[in-house]
Amino acid sequence: MDLILFLTLALIAIATALGMLLSRNAVYSALFLVLNFATVAVFFLLLGAPLVAMAQVTVYAGAIMVLFLFVIMLLGVGSLPASQVLPWQRPLAISLALALVGETVYLLLARARSAALVAQPEAALNTVESLRELGLTLFSDYLLPFEVTSVLLLVAMVGAIVLTKKEKGG
């Protein structure tokens, strides 16, 4: 049953990622990305990480995608214009895709040959204590990256507003 659920979610994740990449409409592309984020959150739930799943939904599918959609609507980019393909793009994309497939096959074969079992992490006896430790670590050891990320998001939002601002009287 778990395998069927995993394969179904994997197909949904691949389909939404392809929909995001192949969509000519920027809003539809962003909505496909939201569906992909939700699918990844369900993967985290299947792995027994509800905190990471909720963070995935609230941070990525919630806050970040609201910013993306805000910028898309602010710029007025409904659909992407037809672009001219450079002659070197297609061979480069094909070679990179083949390298990725080769790497994936190599990693799957190497893992299949490995007889070592991965040790299961010890389950946290007290979820409140583990959440408290996570919060203390986030706001002590990783405070600078946390604040830098928030400043970068603020600068990106202000930059989008400045780029789309129309001159008065012009």
Coordinates of N, CA and C in Angstrom, one line a residue:
M1 N 0.8 -1.2 0.0 CA 0.0 0.0 0.0 C 0.9 1.3 0.0
D2 N 2.0 1.2 0.8 CA 2.9 2.4 0.9 C 3.5 2.6 -0.5
L3 N 3.9 1.5 -1.1 CA 4.6 1.6 -2.4 C 3.6 2.2 -3.5
I4 N 2.4 1.8 -3.5 CA 1.4 2.4 -4.4 C 1.2 3.9 -4.1
L5 N 1.1 4.3 -2.9 CA 0.9 5.7 -2.5 C 2.2 6.5 -2.9
F6 N 3.4 5.9 -2.7 CA 4.6 6.6 -3.1 C 4.7 6.7 -4.6
L7 N 4.4 5.7 -5.4 CA 4.4 5.8 -6.8 C 3.4 6.8 -7.4
T8 N 2.2 6.8 -6.8 CA 1.2 7.8 -7.2 C 1.7 9.2 -6.9
L9 N 2.2 9.4 -5.7 CA 2.7 10.8 -5.4 C 3.9 11.1 -6.3
A10 N 4.8 10.2 -6.6 CA 5.9 10.4 -7.5 C 5.4 10.9 -8.9
L11 N 4.4 10.2 -9.4 CA 3.9 10.6 -10.7 C 3.2 12.0 -10.6
I12 N 2.6 12.3 -9.5 CA 2.0 13.6 -9.4 C 3.1 14.7 -9.3
A13 N 4.1 14.4 -8.6 CA 5.2 15.3 -8.4 C 5.9 15.6 -9.8
I14 N 6.1 14.5 -10.5 CA 6.8 14.6 -11.9 C 5.8 15.4 -12.8
A15 N 4.5 15.1 -12.8 CA 3.6 15.7 -13.7 C 3.5 17.2 -13.4
T16 N 3.4 17.6 -12.1 CA 3.3 19.0 -11.7 C 4.6 19.7 -12.1
A17 N 5.8 19.1 -11.9 CA 7.0 19.7 -12.3 C 7.1 19.9 -13.8
L18 N 6.7 19.0 -14.6 CA 6.7 19.1 -16.0 C 5.6 20.2 -16.4
G19 N 4.5 20.2 -15.7 CA 3.5 21.2 -16.0 C 4.0 22.6 -15.7
M20 N 4.8 22.8 -14.7 CA 5.4 24.0 -14.3 C 6.4 24.5 -15.4
L21 N 7.2 23.5 -15.9 CA 8.2 23.9 -16.9 C 7.7 24.1 -18.2
L22 N 6.6 23.4 -18.6 CA 6.1 23.5 -20.0 C 5.0 24.5 -20.2
S23 N 4.5 25.0 -19.1 CA 3.4 26.0 -19.2 C 3.8 27.3 -19.7
R24 N 3.1 27.8 -20.7 CA 3.4 29.1 -21.3 C 2.8 30.3 -20.4
N25 N 1.9 30.0 -19.6 CA 1.2 31.0 -18.7 C 2.0 31.0 -17.4
A26 N 2.4 32.2 -17.0 CA 3.2 32.3 -15.7 C 2.4 32.0 -14.5
V27 N 1.1 32.3 -14.5 CA 0.3 32.0 -13.3 C 0.0 30.5 -13.2
Y28 N -0.3 29.9 -14.3 CA -0.4 28.4 -14.3 C 0.9 27.7 -13.8
S29 N 2.0 28.2 -14.3 CA 3.3 27.7 -13.9 C 3.5 27.8 -12.4
A30 N 3.1 28.9 -11.8 CA 3.2 29.1 -10.4 C 2.3 28.2 -9.6
L31 N 1.1 28.0 -10.1 CA 0.1 27.1 -9.5 C 0.6 25.6 -9.5
F32 N 1.2 25.3 -10.7 CA 1.8 23.9 -10.7 C 2.9 23.8 -9.7
L33 N 3.6 24.8 -9.4 CA 4.7 24.8 -8.4 C 4.1 24.6 -7.0
V34 N 3.0 25.2 -6.8 CA 2.3 25.1 -5.5 C 1.8 23.6 -5.3
L35 N 1.3 23.0 -6.4 CA 0.9 21.6 -6.3 C 2.1 20.7 -6.0
N36 N 3.3 21.0 -6.6 CA 4.5 20.3 -6.4 C 4.9 20.4 -5.0
F37 N 4.9 21.6 -4.4 CA 5.2 21.8 -3.0 C 4.3 21.0 -2.1
A38 N 3.0 20.9 -2.4 CA 2.1 20.2 -1.6 C 2.4 18.7 -1.7
T39 N 2.8 18.2 -2.8 CA 3.2 16.8 -3.0 C 4.4 16.5 -2.2
V40 N 5.4 17.4 -2.2 CA 6.6 17.2 -1.4 C 6.3 17.1 0.1
A41 N 5.3 18.0 0.5 CA 4.9 17.9 1.9 C 4.3 16.6 2.3
V42 N 3.6 16.0 1.4 CA 3.0 14.7 1.7 C 4.1 13.6 1.7
F43 N 5.1 13.8 0.9 CA 6.3 12.9 1.0 C 6.9 13.0 2.4
F44 N 7.1 14.2 2.9 CA 7.6 14.4 4.2 C 6.7 13.8 5.3
L45 N 5.4 13.8 5.1 CA 4.5 13.2 6.1 C 4.7 11.7 6.0
L46 N 4.9 11.1 4.8 CA 5.1 9.7 4.7 C 6.5 9.2 5.4
L47 N 7.4 10.2 5.4 CA 8.7 9.9 6.0 C 8.7 10.1 7.5
G48 N 7.5 10.5 8.1 CA 7.4 10.7 9.5 C 8.0 12.0 10.0
A49 N 7.9 13.1 9.2 CA 8.4 14.4 9.5 C 7.3 15.4 9.4
P50 N 6.4 15.4 10.3 CA 5.2 16.4 10.2 C 5.7 17.8 10.3
L51 N 6.7 18.1 11.1 CA 7.1 19.5 11.2 C 7.7 20.0 9.9
V52 N 8.5 19.2 9.3 CA 9.1 19.7 8.0 C 8.0 19.8 6.9
A53 N 7.0 18.9 7.0 CA 5.8 19.0 6.0 C 5.1 20.3 6.2
M54 N 4.8 20.6 7.5 CA 4.1 21.9 7.7 C 4.9 23.1 7.4
A55 N 6.2 23.0 7.6 CA 7.1 24.1 7.2 C 7.1 24.2 5.6
Q56 N 7.1 23.1 5.0 CA 7.0 23.1 3.5 C 5.8 23.8 3.0
V57 N 4.6 23.5 3.6 CA 3.4 24.1 3.2 C 3.3 25.6 3.5
T58 N 3.7 25.9 4.8 CA 3.5 27.3 5.2 C 4.5 28.2 4.6
V59 N 5.8 27.8 4.5 CA 6.9 28.7 4.0 C 6.8 28.7 2.5
Y60 N 6.9 27.5 1.8 CA 7.0 27.5 0.4 C 5.7 27.7 -0.3
A61 N 4.8 26.8 0.0 CA 3.5 26.9 -0.7 C 2.7 28.1 -0.3
G62 N 2.9 28.6 0.9 CA 2.2 29.8 1.4 C 2.9 31.1 1.1
A63 N 4.0 31.4 1.8 CA 4.6 32.7 1.8 C 5.4 33.0 0.5
I64 N 6.2 32.0 0.1 CA 7.0 32.3 -1.1 C 6.2 32.3 -2.4
M65 N 5.2 31.4 -2.5 CA 4.3 31.5 -3.7 C 3.4 32.7 -3.7
V66 N 3.0 33.2 -2.6 CA 2.3 34.5 -2.6 C 3.2 35.6 -3.1
L67 N 4.4 35.6 -2.7 CA 5.3 36.6 -3.3 C 5.5 36.4 -4.8
F68 N 5.7 35.2 -5.3 CA 5.8 34.9 -6.7 C 4.6 35.4 -7.5
L69 N 3.4 35.0 -7.0 CA 2.2 35.4 -7.7 C 2.0 37.0 -7.6
F70 N 2.4 37.6 -6.5 CA 2.3 39.0 -6.4 C 3.2 39.7 -7.5
V71 N 4.4 39.2 -7.6 CA 5.3 39.7 -8.6 C 4.8 39.5 -10.0
I72 N 4.3 38.3 -10.3 CA 3.7 38.0 -11.6 C 2.6 38.9 -11.9
M73 N 1.7 39.1 -11.0 CA 0.5 40.0 -11.2 C 1.0 41.4 -11.3
L74 N 2.0 41.8 -10.6 CA 2.5 43.2 -10.6 C 3.2 43.5 -11.9
L75 N 3.9 42.5 -12.4 CA 4.6 42.8 -13.7 C 3.6 42.6 -14.9
G76 N 2.5 42.0 -14.7 CA 1.5 41.8 -15.8 C 2.0 40.9 -16.8
V77 N 2.7 39.9 -16.4 CA 3.2 38.9 -17.3 C 2.3 37.7 -17.3
G78 N 1.3 37.8 -18.2 CA 0.3 36.7 -18.2 C 0.8 35.4 -18.9
S79 N 1.4 35.6 -20.0 CA 2.0 34.4 -20.7 C 3.4 34.8 -21.3
L80 N 4.2 33.9 -21.4 CA 5.6 34.1 -21.9 C 5.6 34.3 -23.4
P81 N 6.4 35.3 -23.9 CA 6.4 35.5 -25.3 C 7.2 34.4 -26.0
A82 N 6.9 34.2 -27.3 CA 7.7 33.2 -28.0 C 9.2 33.6 -28.1
S83 N 10.0 32.8 -27.6 CA 11.4 33.2 -27.6 C 12.2 32.5 -28.7
Q84 N 13.3 33.1 -29.0 CA 14.2 32.5 -30.1 C 15.2 31.6 -29.4
V85 N 15.3 30.4 -29.9 CA 16.2 29.4 -29.4 C 17.6 29.6 -30.0
L86 N 18.5 29.7 -29.1 CA 19.9 29.8 -29.6 C 20.4 28.4 -30.0
P87 N 21.3 28.3 -31.0 CA 21.7 27.0 -31.6 C 22.4 26.1 -30.6
W88 N 23.0 26.6 -29.6 CA 23.8 25.8 -28.6 C 22.9 25.3 -27.5
Q89 N 21.7 25.8 -27.3 CA 20.9 25.5 -26.1 C 20.4 24.0 -26.2
R90 N 19.9 23.6 -27.3 CA 19.3 22.2 -27.4 C 20.4 21.1 -27.2
P91 N 21.6 21.2 -27.8 CA 22.6 20.2 -27.5 C 23.1 20.2 -26.0
L92 N 23.2 21.4 -25.5 CA 23.6 21.5 -24.1 C 22.5 20.9 -23.2
A93 N 21.3 21.2 -23.4 CA 20.2 20.6 -22.6 C 20.2 19.1 -22.7
I94 N 20.3 18.6 -23.9 CA 20.3 17.1 -24.1 C 21.5 16.5 -23.4
S95 N 22.7 17.1 -23.5 CA 23.9 16.5 -22.8 C 23.7 16.5 -21.3
L96 N 23.2 17.6 -20.8 CA 23.0 17.7 -19.3 C 21.9 16.7 -18.8
A97 N 20.9 16.5 -19.6 CA 19.8 15.5 -19.3 C 20.4 14.1 -19.3
L98 N 21.2 13.8 -20.3 CA 21.9 12.5 -20.3 C 22.8 12.3 -19.2
A99 N 23.6 13.3 -18.8 CA 24.5 13.2 -17.6 C 23.7 13.0 -16.3
L100 N 22.5 13.7 -16.2 CA 21.7 13.4 -15.0 C 21.1 12.0 -15.0
V101 N 20.7 11.5 -16.1 CA 20.1 10.2 -16.2 C 21.3 9.2 -15.8
G102 N 22.5 9.4 -16.4 CA 23.6 8.5 -16.1 C 23.9 8.5 -14.6
E103 N 23.9 9.7 -14.0 CA 24.2 9.8 -12.6 C 23.2 9.1 -11.8
T104 N 21.9 9.2 -12.1 CA 20.8 8.5 -11.4 C 21.0 7.0 -11.5
V105 N 21.3 6.5 -12.7 CA 21.4 5.1 -12.9 C 22.6 4.6 -12.1
Y106 N 23.7 5.3 -12.1 CA 24.9 4.9 -11.3 C 24.6 4.9 -9.8
L107 N 23.9 5.9 -9.3 CA 23.6 5.9 -7.9 C 22.6 4.8 -7.5
L108 N 21.6 4.5 -8.4 CA 20.7 3.4 -8.1 C 21.5 2.0 -8.1
L109 N 22.4 1.9 -9.0 CA 23.2 0.6 -9.1 C 24.1 0.5 -7.9
A110 N 24.7 1.6 -7.5 CA 25.6 1.6 -6.4 C 24.9 1.3 -5.1
R111 N 23.7 1.8 -5.0 CA 22.9 1.6 -3.7 C 22.4 0.1 -3.7
A112 N 22.1 -0.4 -4.9 CA 21.6 -1.8 -4.9 C 22.7 -2.7 -4.6
R113 N 24.0 -2.4 -4.9 CA 25.1 -3.3 -4.6 C 25.5 -3.2 -3.1
S114 N 25.1 -2.1 -2.5 CA 25.5 -1.9 -1.1 C 24.6 -2.7 -0.2
A115 N 25.2 -3.5 0.6 CA 24.4 -4.4 1.5 C 24.2 -3.8 2.8
A116 N 24.8 -2.6 3.1 CA 24.7 -2.0 4.4 C 23.4 -1.4 4.6
L117 N 22.8 -1.6 5.7 CA 21.5 -1.1 6.1 C 21.7 0.3 6.7
V118 N 20.8 1.2 6.4 CA 20.9 2.5 7.0 C 20.2 2.4 8.4
A119 N 20.9 2.9 9.4 CA 20.4 2.8 10.8 C 19.2 3.8 10.9
Q120 N 18.2 3.4 11.6 CA 17.0 4.3 11.8 C 17.4 5.2 12.9
P121 N 17.0 6.5 12.8 CA 17.3 7.4 13.9 C 16.4 7.1 15.1
E122 N 16.8 7.4 16.3 CA 16.0 7.2 17.4 C 14.9 8.2 17.5
A123 N 13.7 7.6 17.8 CA 12.5 8.5 17.8 C 12.6 9.4 19.0
A124 N 12.2 10.6 18.8 CA 12.2 11.6 19.9 C 11.1 11.2 20.9
L125 N 11.5 11.1 22.1 CA 10.5 10.7 23.1 C 9.5 11.8 23.4
N126 N 10.1 13.0 23.4 CA 9.2 14.2 23.7 C 9.3 15.2 22.6
T127 N 8.2 15.3 21.9 CA 8.2 16.2 20.7 C 8.4 17.6 21.1
V128 N 7.9 18.0 22.2 CA 8.0 19.4 22.7 C 9.5 19.7 22.9
E129 N 10.2 18.8 23.5 CA 11.6 19.1 23.8 C 12.4 19.2 22.5
S130 N 12.1 18.3 21.5 CA 12.8 18.4 20.2 C 12.5 19.7 19.5
L131 N 11.2 20.1 19.5 CA 10.9 21.4 18.9 C 11.6 22.6 19.6
R132 N 11.6 22.5 21.0 CA 12.3 23.5 21.7 C 13.8 23.6 21.3
E133 N 14.5 22.4 21.2 CA 15.8 22.3 20.7 C 16.0 22.9 19.3
L134 N 15.0 22.6 18.4 CA 15.1 23.1 17.1 C 15.0 24.6 17.1
G135 N 14.1 25.2 17.9 CA 13.9 26.6 17.9 C 15.2 27.3 18.5
L136 N 15.7 26.7 19.6 CA 16.9 27.3 20.2 C 18.1 27.2 19.2
T137 N 18.2 26.1 18.5 CA 19.3 26.0 17.5 C 19.1 27.0 16.3
L138 N 17.9 27.2 15.9 CA 17.6 28.1 14.8 C 17.9 29.5 15.1
F139 N 17.5 29.9 16.3 CA 17.7 31.3 16.7 C 18.9 31.6 17.5
S140 N 19.8 30.6 17.6 CA 21.1 30.9 18.2 C 22.2 30.6 17.2
D141 N 22.4 29.3 16.7 CA 23.5 29.0 15.8 C 23.2 29.5 14.4
Y142 N 21.9 29.5 14.0 CA 21.6 29.8 12.6 C 20.8 31.2 12.5
L143 N 21.1 32.1 13.4 CA 20.3 33.3 13.4 C 20.8 34.2 12.2
L144 N 22.0 34.3 11.9 CA 22.5 35.1 10.8 C 21.9 34.6 9.5
P145 N 22.0 33.3 9.1 CA 21.4 32.9 7.8 C 19.9 33.2 7.8
F146 N 19.2 33.0 8.9 CA 17.8 33.2 9.0 C 17.5 34.7 8.7
E147 N 18.2 35.6 9.3 CA 18.0 37.0 9.1 C 18.4 37.5 7.7
V148 N 19.5 36.9 7.2 CA 19.9 37.2 5.8 C 18.9 36.8 4.8
T149 N 18.2 35.7 5.0 CA 17.2 35.2 4.2 C 16.0 36.2 4.2
S150 N 15.6 36.6 5.4 CA 14.5 37.6 5.4 C 14.8 38.9 4.8
V151 N 16.0 39.4 4.9 CA 16.4 40.6 4.2 C 16.5 40.4 2.7
L152 N 16.9 39.3 2.2 CA 16.9 39.0 0.8 C 15.5 39.0 0.2
L153 N 14.6 38.4 1.0 CA 13.2 38.4 0.5 C 12.6 39.8 0.5
L154 N 13.0 40.6 1.5 CA 12.5 42.0 1.5 C 13.1 42.8 0.3
V155 N 14.4 42.6 0.1 CA 15.0 43.3 -1.1 C 14.4 42.9 -2.4
A156 N 14.1 41.6 -2.5 CA 13.5 41.1 -3.8 C 12.1 41.7 -4.0
M157 N 11.4 41.8 -2.9 CA 10.0 42.4 -3.0 C 10.1 43.9 -3.4
V158 N 11.0 44.7 -2.7 CA 11.2 46.1 -3.0 C 11.7 46.3 -4.4
G159 N 12.6 45.4 -4.9 CA 13.2 45.5 -6.2 C 12.1 45.2 -7.3
A160 N 11.2 44.3 -7.0 CA 10.1 44.1 -7.9 C 9.2 45.3 -8.0
I161 N 8.9 45.9 -6.9 CA 8.1 47.1 -6.9 C 8.8 48.3 -7.7
V162 N 10.1 48.4 -7.4 CA 10.8 49.5 -8.1 C 10.9 49.3 -9.6
L163 N 11.1 48.0 -10.0 CA 11.1 47.7 -11.5 C 9.8 48.0 -12.2
T164 N 8.7 47.8 -11.5 CA 7.4 47.9 -12.2 C 6.8 49.3 -11.9
K165 N 7.4 50.1 -11.2 CA 6.8 51.4 -10.9 C 6.8 52.3 -12.2
K166 N 5.6 52.9 -12.4 CA 5.5 53.7 -13.6 C 5.7 55.2 -13.2
E167 N 6.4 55.9 -14.0 CA 6.6 57.3 -13.7 C 5.3 58.1 -13.8
K168 N 5.1 59.0 -12.9 CA 3.9 59.9 -12.9 C 4.0 60.9 -14.0
G169 N 3.0 61.1 -14.7 CA 3.0 62.2 -15.7 C 3.8 61.9 -16.9
G170 N 4.3 60.7 -17.1 CA 5.1 60.4 -18.3 C 4.4 59.4 -19.1

